[in-house]
Coordinates of C-alpha atoms and ligand atoms in Angstrom, one line a residue:
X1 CA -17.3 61.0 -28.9
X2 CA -14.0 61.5 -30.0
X3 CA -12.5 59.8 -32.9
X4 CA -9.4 58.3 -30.7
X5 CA -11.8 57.5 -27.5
X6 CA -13.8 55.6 -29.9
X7 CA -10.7 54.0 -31.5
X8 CA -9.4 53.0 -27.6
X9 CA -12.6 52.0 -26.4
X10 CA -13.6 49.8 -29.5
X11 CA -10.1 48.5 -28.7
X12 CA -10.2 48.1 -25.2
X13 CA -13.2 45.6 -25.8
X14 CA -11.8 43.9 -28.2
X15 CA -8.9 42.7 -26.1
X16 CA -10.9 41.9 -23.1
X17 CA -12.8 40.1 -25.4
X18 CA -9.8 38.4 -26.8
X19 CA -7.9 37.7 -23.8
X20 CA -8.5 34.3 -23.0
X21 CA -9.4 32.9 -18.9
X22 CA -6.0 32.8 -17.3
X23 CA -5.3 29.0 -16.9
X24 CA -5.9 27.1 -14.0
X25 CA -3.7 24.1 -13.3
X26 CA -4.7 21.4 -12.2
X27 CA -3.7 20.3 -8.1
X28 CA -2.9 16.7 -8.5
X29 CA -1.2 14.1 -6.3
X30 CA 0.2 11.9 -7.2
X31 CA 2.0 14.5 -9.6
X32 CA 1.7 13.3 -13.2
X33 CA 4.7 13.3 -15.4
X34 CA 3.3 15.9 -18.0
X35 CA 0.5 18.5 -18.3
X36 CA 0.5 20.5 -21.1
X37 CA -2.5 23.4 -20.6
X38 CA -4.2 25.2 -23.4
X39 CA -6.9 27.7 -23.6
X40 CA -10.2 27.6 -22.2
X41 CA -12.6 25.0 -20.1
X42 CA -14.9 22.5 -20.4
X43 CA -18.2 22.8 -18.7
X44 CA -20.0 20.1 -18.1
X45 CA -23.8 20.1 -18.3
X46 CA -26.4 19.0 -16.0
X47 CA -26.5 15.8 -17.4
X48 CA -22.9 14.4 -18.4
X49 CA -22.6 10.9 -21.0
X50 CA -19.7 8.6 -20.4
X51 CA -19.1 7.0 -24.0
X52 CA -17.0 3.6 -23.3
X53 CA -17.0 0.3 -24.5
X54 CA -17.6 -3.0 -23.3
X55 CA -14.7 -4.1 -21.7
X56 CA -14.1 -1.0 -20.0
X57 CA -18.1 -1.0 -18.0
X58 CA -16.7 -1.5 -15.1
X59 CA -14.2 1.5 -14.6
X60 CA -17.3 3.9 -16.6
X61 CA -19.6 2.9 -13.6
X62 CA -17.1 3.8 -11.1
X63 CA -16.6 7.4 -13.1
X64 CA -20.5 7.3 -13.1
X65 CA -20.5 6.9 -8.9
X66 CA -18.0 9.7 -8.8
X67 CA -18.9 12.1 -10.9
X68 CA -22.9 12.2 -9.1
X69 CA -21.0 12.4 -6.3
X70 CA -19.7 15.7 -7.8
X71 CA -23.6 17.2 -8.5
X72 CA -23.4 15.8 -12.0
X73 CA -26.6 13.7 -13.6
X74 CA -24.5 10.5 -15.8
X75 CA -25.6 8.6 -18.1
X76 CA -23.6 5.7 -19.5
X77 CA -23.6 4.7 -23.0
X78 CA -22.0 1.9 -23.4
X79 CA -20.4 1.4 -27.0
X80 CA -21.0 5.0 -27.7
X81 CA -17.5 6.3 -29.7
X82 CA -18.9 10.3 -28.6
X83 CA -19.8 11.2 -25.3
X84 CA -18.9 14.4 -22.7
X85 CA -16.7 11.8 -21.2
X86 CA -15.1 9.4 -23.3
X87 CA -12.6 5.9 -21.9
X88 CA -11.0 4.7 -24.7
X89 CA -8.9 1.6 -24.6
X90 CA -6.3 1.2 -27.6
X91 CA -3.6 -1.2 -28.2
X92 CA -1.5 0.8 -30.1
X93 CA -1.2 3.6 -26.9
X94 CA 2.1 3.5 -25.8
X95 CA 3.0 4.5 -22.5
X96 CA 6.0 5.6 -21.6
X97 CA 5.3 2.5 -18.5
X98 CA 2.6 0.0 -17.7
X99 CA -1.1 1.5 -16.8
X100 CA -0.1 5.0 -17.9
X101 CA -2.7 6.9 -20.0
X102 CA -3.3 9.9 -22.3
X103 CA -6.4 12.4 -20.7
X104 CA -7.5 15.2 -23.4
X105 CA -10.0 18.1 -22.2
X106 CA -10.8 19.9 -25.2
X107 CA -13.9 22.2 -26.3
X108 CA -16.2 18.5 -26.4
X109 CA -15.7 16.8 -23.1
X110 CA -12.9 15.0 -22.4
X111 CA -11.0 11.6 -23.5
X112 CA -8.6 8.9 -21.2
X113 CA -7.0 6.9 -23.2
X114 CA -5.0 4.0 -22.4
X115 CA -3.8 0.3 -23.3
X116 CA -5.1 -1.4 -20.4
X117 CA -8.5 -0.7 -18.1
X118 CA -6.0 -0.5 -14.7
X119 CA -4.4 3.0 -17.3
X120 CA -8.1 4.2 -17.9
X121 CA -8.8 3.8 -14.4
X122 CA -5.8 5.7 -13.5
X123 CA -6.5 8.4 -16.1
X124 CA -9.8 8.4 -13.8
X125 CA -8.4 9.1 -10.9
X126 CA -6.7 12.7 -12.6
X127 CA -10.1 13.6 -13.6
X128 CA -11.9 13.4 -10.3
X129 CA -8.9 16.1 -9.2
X130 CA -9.1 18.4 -12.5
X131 CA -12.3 18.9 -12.1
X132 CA -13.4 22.0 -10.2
X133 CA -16.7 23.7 -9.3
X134 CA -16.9 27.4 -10.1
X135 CA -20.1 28.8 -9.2
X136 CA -22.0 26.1 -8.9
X137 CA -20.9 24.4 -12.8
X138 CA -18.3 22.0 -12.9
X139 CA -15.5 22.9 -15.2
X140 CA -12.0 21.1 -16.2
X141 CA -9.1 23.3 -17.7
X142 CA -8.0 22.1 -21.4
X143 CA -4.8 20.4 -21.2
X144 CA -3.1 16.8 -22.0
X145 CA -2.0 14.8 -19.6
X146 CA 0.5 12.3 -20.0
X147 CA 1.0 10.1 -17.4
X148 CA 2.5 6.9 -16.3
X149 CA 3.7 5.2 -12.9
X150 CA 8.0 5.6 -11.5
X151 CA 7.1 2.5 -10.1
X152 CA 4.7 -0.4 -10.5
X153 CA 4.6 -1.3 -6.6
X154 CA 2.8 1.2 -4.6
X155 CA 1.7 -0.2 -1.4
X156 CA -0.4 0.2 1.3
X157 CA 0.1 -2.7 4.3
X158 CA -2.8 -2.8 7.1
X159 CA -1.6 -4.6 10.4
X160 CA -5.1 -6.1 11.6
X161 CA -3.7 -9.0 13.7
X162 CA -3.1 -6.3 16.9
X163 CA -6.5 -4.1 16.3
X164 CA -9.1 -5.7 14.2
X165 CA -10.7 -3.1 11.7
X166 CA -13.2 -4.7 9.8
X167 CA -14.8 -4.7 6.1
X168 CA -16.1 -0.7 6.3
X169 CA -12.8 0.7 7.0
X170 CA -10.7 -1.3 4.3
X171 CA -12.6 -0.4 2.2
X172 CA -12.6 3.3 3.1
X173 CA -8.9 2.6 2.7
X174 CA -9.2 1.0 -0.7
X175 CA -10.8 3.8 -1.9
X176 CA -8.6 6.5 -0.3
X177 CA -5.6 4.6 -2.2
X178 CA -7.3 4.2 -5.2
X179 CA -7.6 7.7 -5.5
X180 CA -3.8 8.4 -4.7
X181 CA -2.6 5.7 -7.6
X182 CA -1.5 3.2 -4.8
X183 CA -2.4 0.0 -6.4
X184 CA -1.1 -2.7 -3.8
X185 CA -3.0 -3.2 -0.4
X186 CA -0.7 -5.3 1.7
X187 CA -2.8 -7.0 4.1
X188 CA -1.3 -8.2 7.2
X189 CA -4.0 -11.1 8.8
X190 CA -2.1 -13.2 11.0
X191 CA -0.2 -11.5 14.3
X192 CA 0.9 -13.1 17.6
X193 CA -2.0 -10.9 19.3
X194 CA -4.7 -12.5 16.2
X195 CA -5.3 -14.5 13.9
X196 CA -7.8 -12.6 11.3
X197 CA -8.7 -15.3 8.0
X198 CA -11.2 -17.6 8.5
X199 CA -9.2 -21.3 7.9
X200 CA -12.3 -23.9 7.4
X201 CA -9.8 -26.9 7.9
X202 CA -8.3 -25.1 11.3
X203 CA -11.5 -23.1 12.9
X204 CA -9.9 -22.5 16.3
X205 CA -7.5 -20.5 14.4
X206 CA -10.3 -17.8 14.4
X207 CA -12.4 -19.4 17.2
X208 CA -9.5 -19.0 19.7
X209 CA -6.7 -17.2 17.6
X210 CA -9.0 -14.4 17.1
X211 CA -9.9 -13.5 20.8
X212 CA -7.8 -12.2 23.5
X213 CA -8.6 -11.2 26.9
X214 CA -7.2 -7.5 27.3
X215 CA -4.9 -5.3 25.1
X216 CA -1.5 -3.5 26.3
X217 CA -2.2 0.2 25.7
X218 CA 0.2 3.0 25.6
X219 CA 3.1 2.2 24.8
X220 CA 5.1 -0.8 24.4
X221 CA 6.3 -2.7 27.3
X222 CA 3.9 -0.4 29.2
X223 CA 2.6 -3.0 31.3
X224 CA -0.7 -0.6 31.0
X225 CA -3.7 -3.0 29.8
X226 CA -7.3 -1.6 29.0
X227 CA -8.9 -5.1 30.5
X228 CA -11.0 -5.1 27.4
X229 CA -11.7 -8.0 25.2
X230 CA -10.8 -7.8 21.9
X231 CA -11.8 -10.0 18.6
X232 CA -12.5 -10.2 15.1
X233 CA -11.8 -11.8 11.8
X234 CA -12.8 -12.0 8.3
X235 CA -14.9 -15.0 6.7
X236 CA -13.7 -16.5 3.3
X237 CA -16.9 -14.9 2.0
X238 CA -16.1 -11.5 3.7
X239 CA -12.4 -11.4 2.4
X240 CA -13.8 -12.7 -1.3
X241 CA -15.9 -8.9 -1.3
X242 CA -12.7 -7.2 -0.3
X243 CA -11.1 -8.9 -2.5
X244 CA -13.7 -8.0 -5.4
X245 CA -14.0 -4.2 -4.4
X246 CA -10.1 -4.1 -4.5
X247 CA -9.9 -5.3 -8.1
X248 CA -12.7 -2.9 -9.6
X249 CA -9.9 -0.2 -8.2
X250 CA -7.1 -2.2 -9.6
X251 CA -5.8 -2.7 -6.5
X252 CA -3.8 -6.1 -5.9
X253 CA -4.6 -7.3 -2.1
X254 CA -1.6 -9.4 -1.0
X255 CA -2.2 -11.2 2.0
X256 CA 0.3 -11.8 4.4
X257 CA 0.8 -15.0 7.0
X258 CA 3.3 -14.4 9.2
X259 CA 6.2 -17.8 9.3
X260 CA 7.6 -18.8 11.2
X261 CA 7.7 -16.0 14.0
X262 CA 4.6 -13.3 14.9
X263 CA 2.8 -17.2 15.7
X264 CA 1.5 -17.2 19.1
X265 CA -2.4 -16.4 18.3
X266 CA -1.9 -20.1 16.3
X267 CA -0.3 -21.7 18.8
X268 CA -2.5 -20.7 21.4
X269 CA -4.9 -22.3 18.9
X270 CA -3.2 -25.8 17.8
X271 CA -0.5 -25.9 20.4
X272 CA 1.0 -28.5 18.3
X273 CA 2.3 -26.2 15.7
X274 CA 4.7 -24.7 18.2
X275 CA 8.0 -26.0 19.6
X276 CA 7.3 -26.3 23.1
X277 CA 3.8 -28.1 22.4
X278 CA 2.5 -25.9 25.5
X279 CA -0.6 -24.3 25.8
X280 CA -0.3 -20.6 25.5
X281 CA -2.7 -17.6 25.5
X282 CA -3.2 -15.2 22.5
X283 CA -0.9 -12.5 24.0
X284 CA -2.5 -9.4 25.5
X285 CA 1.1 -7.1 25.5
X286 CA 2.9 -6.1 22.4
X287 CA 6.6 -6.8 21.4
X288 CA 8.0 -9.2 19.9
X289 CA 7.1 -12.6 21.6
X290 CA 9.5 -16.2 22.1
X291 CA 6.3 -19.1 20.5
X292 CA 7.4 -19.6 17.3
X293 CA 6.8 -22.5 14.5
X294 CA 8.1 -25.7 14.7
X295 CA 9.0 -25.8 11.5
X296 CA 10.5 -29.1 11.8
X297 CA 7.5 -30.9 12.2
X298 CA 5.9 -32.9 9.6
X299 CA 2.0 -32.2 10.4
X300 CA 3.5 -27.9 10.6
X301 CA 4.4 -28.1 7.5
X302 CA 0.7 -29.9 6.3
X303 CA -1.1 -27.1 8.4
X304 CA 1.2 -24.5 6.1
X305 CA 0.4 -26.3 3.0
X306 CA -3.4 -26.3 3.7
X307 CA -3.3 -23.0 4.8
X308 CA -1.8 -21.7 1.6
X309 CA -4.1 -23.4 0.0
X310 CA -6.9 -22.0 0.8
X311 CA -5.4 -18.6 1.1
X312 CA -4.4 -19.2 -2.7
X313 CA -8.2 -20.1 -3.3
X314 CA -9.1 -16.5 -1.7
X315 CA -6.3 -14.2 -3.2
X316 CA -5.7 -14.3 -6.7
X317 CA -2.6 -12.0 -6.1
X318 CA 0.6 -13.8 -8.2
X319 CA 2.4 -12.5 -5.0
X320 CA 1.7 -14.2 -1.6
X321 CA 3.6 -12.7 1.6
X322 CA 5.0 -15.1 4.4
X323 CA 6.3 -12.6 7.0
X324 CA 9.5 -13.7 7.8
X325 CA 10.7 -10.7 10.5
X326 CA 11.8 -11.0 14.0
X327 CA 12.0 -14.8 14.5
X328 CA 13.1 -15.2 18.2
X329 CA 15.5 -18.2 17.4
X330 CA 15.7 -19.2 21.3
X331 CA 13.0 -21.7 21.1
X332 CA 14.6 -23.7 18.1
X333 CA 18.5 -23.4 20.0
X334 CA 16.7 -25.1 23.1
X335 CA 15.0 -27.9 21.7
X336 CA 17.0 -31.4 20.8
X337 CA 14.1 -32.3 18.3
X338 CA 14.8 -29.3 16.2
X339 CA 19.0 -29.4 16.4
X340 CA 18.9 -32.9 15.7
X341 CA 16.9 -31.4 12.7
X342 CA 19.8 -29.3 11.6
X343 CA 22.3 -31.4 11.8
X344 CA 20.4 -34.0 10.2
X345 CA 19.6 -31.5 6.7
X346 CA 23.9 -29.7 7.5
X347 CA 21.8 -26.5 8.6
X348 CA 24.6 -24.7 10.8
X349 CA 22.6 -21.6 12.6
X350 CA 19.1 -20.9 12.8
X351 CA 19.3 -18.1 10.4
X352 CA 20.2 -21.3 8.1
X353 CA 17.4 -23.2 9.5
X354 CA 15.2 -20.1 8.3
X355 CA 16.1 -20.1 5.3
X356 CA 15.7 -23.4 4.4
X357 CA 12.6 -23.6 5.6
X358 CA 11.6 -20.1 3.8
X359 CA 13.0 -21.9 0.9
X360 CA 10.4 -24.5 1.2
X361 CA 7.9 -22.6 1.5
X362 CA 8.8 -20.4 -1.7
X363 CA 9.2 -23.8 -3.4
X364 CA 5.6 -25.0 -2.0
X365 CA 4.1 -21.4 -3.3
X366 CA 6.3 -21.9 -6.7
X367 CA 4.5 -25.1 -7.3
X368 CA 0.8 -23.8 -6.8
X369 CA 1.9 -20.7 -9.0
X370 CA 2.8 -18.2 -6.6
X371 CA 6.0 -15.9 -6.3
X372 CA 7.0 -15.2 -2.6
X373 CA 8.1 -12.1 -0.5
X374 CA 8.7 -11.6 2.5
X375 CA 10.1 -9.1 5.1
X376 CA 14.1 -8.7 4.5
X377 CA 15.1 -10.9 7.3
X378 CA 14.6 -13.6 5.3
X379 CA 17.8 -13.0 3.2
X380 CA 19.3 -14.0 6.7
X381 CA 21.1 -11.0 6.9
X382 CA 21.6 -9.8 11.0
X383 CA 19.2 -6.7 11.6
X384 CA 17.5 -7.8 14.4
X385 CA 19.3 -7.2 18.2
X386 CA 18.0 -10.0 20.2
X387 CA 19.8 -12.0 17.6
X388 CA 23.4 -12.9 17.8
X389 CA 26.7 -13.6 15.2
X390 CA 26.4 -17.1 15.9
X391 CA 22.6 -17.2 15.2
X392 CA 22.9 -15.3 12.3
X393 CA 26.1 -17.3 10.6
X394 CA 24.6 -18.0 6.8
X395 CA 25.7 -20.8 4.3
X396 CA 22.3 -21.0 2.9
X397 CA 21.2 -19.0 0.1
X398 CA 17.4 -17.6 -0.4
X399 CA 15.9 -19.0 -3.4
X400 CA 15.8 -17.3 -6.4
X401 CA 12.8 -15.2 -7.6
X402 CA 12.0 -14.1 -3.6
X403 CA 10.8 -10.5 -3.6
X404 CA 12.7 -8.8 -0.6
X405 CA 10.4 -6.4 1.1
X406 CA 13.3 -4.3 3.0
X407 CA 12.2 -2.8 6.4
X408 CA 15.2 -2.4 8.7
X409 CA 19.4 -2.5 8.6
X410 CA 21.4 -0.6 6.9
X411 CA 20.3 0.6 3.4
X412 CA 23.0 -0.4 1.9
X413 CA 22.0 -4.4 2.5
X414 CA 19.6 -3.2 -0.4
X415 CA 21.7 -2.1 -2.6
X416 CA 23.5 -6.0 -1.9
X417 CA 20.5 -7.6 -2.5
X418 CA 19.6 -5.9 -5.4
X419 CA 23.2 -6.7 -6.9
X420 CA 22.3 -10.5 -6.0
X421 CA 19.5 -10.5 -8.3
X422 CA 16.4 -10.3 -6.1
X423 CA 13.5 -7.6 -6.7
X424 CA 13.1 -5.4 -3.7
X425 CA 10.0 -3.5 -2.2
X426 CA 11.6 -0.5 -0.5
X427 CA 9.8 -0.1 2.7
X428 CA 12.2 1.5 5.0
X429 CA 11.0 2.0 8.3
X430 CA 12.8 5.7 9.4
X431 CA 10.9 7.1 6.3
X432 CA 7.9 4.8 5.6
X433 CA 6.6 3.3 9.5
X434 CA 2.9 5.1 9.7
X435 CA 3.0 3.6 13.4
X436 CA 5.7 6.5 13.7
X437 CA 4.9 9.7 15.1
X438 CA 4.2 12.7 13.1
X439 CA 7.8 14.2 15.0
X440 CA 9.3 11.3 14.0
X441 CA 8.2 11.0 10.4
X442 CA 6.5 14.5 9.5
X443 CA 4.9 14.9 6.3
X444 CA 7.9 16.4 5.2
X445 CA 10.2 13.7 5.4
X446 CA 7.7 11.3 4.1
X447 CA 7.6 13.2 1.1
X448 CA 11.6 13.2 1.0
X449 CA 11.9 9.2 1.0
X450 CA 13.9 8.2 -1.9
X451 CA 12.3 5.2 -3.3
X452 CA 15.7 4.0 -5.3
X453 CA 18.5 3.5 -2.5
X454 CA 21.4 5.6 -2.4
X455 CA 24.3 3.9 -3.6
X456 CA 22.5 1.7 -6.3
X457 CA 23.9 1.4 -10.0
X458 CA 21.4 2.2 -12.5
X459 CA 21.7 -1.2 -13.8
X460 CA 19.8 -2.4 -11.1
X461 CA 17.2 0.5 -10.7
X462 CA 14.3 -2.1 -11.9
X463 CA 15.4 -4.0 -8.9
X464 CA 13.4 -1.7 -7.1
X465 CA 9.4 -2.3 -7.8
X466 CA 8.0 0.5 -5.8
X467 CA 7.8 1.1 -2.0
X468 CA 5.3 0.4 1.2
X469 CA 4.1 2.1 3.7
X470 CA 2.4 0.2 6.5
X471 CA 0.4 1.1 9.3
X472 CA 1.6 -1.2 12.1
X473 CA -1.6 -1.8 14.3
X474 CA -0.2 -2.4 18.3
X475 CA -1.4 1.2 19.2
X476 CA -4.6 2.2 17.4
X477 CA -7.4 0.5 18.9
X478 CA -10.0 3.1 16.8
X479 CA -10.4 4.1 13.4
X480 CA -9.9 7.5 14.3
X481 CA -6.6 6.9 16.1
X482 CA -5.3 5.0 12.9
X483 CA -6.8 8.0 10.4
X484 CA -4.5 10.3 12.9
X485 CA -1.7 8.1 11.6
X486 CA -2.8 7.8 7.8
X487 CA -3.7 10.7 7.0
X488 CA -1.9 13.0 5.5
X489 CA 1.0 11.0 5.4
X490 CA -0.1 8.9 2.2
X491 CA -0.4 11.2 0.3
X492 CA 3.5 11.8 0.2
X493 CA 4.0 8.0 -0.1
X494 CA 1.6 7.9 -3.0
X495 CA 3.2 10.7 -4.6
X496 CA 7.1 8.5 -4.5
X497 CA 5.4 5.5 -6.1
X498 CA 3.5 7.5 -8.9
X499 CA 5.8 10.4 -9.8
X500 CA 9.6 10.1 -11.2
X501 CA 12.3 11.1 -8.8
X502 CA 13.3 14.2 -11.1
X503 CA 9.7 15.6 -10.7
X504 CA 8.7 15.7 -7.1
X505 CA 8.8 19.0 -5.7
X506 CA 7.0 19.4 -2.0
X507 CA 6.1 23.4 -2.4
X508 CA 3.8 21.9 -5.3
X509 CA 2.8 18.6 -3.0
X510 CA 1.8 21.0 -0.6
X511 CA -0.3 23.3 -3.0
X512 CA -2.5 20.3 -4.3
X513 CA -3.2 19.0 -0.8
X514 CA -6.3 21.0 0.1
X515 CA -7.5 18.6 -2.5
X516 CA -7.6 15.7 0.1
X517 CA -7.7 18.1 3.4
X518 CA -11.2 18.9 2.4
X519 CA -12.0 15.2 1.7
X520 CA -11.1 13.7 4.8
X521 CA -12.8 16.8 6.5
X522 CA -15.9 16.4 4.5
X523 CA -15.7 12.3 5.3
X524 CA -14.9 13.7 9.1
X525 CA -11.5 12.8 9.3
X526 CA -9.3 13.8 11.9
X527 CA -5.4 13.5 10.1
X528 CA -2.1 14.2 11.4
X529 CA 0.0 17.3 11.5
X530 CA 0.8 19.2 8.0
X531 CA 3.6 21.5 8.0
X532 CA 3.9 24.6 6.4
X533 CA 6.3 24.4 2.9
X534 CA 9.9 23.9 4.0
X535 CA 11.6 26.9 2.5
X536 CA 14.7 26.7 0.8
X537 CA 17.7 28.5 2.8
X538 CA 18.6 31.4 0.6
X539 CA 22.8 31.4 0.2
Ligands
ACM1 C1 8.3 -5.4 11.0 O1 8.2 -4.2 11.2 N1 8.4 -6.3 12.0 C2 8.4 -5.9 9.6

């Protein structure tokens, strides 16, 4: 051979030999706030060691479950300081915000690192995406990720009071969410059309308040009904397990009781609690309905105090949700009992008499330990139609410390709020109502909701905890019909709770959701429509 072919060739091989794998980012949603990549992967063998320690034996079994899920063999070894996979938690790791973490992939395995178990668990959650099978090994790229939540409120509400689920799909949920980073499941029990928490000092709460004769399909005000019955609740012991599974995915379950409107299913239970005193049926149709809480009543406000209790007993959540929305105020006007009420405590509106009452209840929660939110009525600002100036007319003030979870009105009563001192959960309904079609909110504009208000100082930016999104339950009788709604939709709501403002981008969103497309097809999930990227307009 020629001198210079042998000169070429030799060198040839020697770059092809140099050149390192081209990198291969990583596809993650929620986006994390830094990846910095580096040369080469990590393969991991047939059998793959989780080194943790003690504290942490619950977040290494749940790597363990995933991972074999994956094809790999685990083995945990608990105390071990080396391992393929390593969970570390240190107190002197400072992240940038609460239940970020540090996750290393270098030439030995890989490291999370964090300064609490919920940031290891989160740091978790990054790995199960990294990793990728090529040819049948699994491999991770080497990088650093450093990560951390924008907010520390990233919720998920389930109405179950119009369509029962039951324990298999929450917990489906749960997992889905745990996955995305969402770390609050909002869960909304108690509805006019059911009652869905076993009481054990009321039992026709669930005995009747659970049960209803037929079910308004279609649409609202339809006057369609499928003339089927429909039931179901959860016992304490039942809720105690969701509960349990939540917190091994530090996920917070708030539970929500619905005062002193959305009452009908506990009426039609205790007609006493209710301001007419009638009987009444648990409703079959949808909307929102006139039975409302006597809130006036001695013995109503026992049954809310031994209600809360044993909800309190069941929920260890520091945050306890009271409803609050749509109150139809025309039972309260008609009654002398309640006016004389008014008058008697200077209460000049309903709105006031709302508020007062809401008051007491955040007083009664205060006292057991609890912080209270509730949906943004409750300020007794006027969003809802059906109520007028002179209902809504406000001397009253909502106690301090309330957390305002803001669903409807104009915006800018959040920015007010926020200015007034109370912590807000931004849960918008044009941007964040799952119930809402997939024309009405497309994936598109659920990844362009804007956690922090427009209009709002950054002074009071930590107002804002995080935002919801909630899956209002009147029209999905099936799983499948609520998955249609879901999914992919959450996805873009995890993504504005877990990744700053500044970073979100929804070309790279859309890159990193095959991800979950495949998931939900592999768990036979039928989702909701995606869109194809929305281009930017070239000038
Ligand atoms: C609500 O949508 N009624 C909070």
């Amino acid at each position: 051979m020629h001198l210079k072919t042998i000169a070429l060739t030799l060198f040839t091989c020697l770059f092809i030999s140099c050149t390192p794998e081209p990198i291969v980012e990583y596809q993650l949603i929620p986006a994390p706030q830094n990846v910095a990549y580096t040369n080469g992967v990590y393969s991991f063998d047939k059998e793959t060691t989780i080194a943790f320690a003690p504290a942490l034996e619950s977040e290494a079994k749940l790597l363990s479950t995933y991972l074999t899920q994956l094809g790999c063999e685990v083995s945990l070894a608990p105390n071990a300081k080396k391992g393929d996979v390593v969970l570390r938690e240190a107190a002197d790791f400072k992240p940038e915000r609460p239940n970020g973490y540090k996750l290393t992939t270098h030439a030995d395995g890989v490291e999370i690192v964090s300064n609490s178990a919920n940031g290891v668990f989160n740091g978790i959650q990054t790995l199960r995406q990294a990793i990728r099978s090529v040819e049948n090994e699994l491999q991770i790229q080497h990088a650093v990720v450093t990560d951390y939540p924008a907010f520390a409120w990233r919720s998920f509400m389930l109405d179950e009071g119009r369509h029962f689920k039951g324990m298999a799909v929450v917990k489906d949920l749960l997992d889905e969410m745990a996955l995305l980073k969402m770390n609050v499941f909002q869960w909304h029990l108690t509805e006019d059309q059911g009652w869905r928490i076993e009481i054990k000092k009321y039992p026709k709460l669930t005995s009747v308040g659970s049960y209803r004769d037929s079910t308004e399909i279609n649409h609202f005000h339809s006057k369609v009904f499928d003339g089927k019955p429909h039931s179901g609740f959860y016992t304490q012991e039942q809720i105690k397990e969701i509960v349990a599974y939540a917190a091994a995915r530090h996920i917070l379950v708030v539970p929500e009781i619905e005062l002193p409107g959305h009452a009908s299913a506990a009426i039609a239970a205790y007609p006493w609690l209710g301001v007419t005193g009638k009987q009444i049926k648990v409703p079959c149709y949808f909307g929102v309905q006139y039975d409302v809480f006597d809130v006036t009543k001695p013995e109503v406000l026992t049954f809310f105090n031994d209600v809360i209790d044993e909800v309190i007993s069941l929920f260890p959540s520091p945050v306890i949700h009271i409803g609050g929305d749509e109150v139809r105020y025309n039972q309260w006007s008609a009654s002398s009992k309640v006016k004389a009420y008014m008058k008697k405590n200077g209460l000049k509106s309903p709105a006031e008499l709302q508020v007062f009452f809401t008051n007491n209840i955040s007083n009664l929660l205060a006292s057991k330990g609890k912080r209270m939110i509730g949906w943004n009525e409750i300020t007794g600002d006027k969003i809802n139609h059906f109520q007028s100036d002179e209902d809504t007319k406000l001397s009253q003030k909502l106690a301090d410390g309330t957390i305002v979870q803001f669903w409807k009105g104009d915006p800018k009563l959040m920015v007010t709020t926020a200015e007034k001192g109370y912590d807000i959960v931004n849960s918008f309904h044009e941007y964040t109502y799952l119930d809402y079609s997939d024309e009405s909110i497309p994936l598109s504009k659920a990844y362009a909701f804007s956690v922090i208000p427009e209009g709002l100082s950054k002074k009071h930016e930590a107002k804002i905890l995080g935002l919801g999104c909630q899956m209002w339950g009147e029209f999905i009788p099936t799983t499948e019909s609520m998955n249609l709604k879901v999914y992919p939709r959450i996805a873009a709501y995890a993504e504005n709770g877990w990744t700053l403002p500044s970073l979100k981008n929804y070309d790279r969103f859309m890159q990193a959701l095959p991800f979950f497309l495949n998931r939900w097809e592999a768990a036979g999930k039928k989702i909701g429509a995606i869109e194809s990227p929305v281009k930017e307009e070239k000038k």
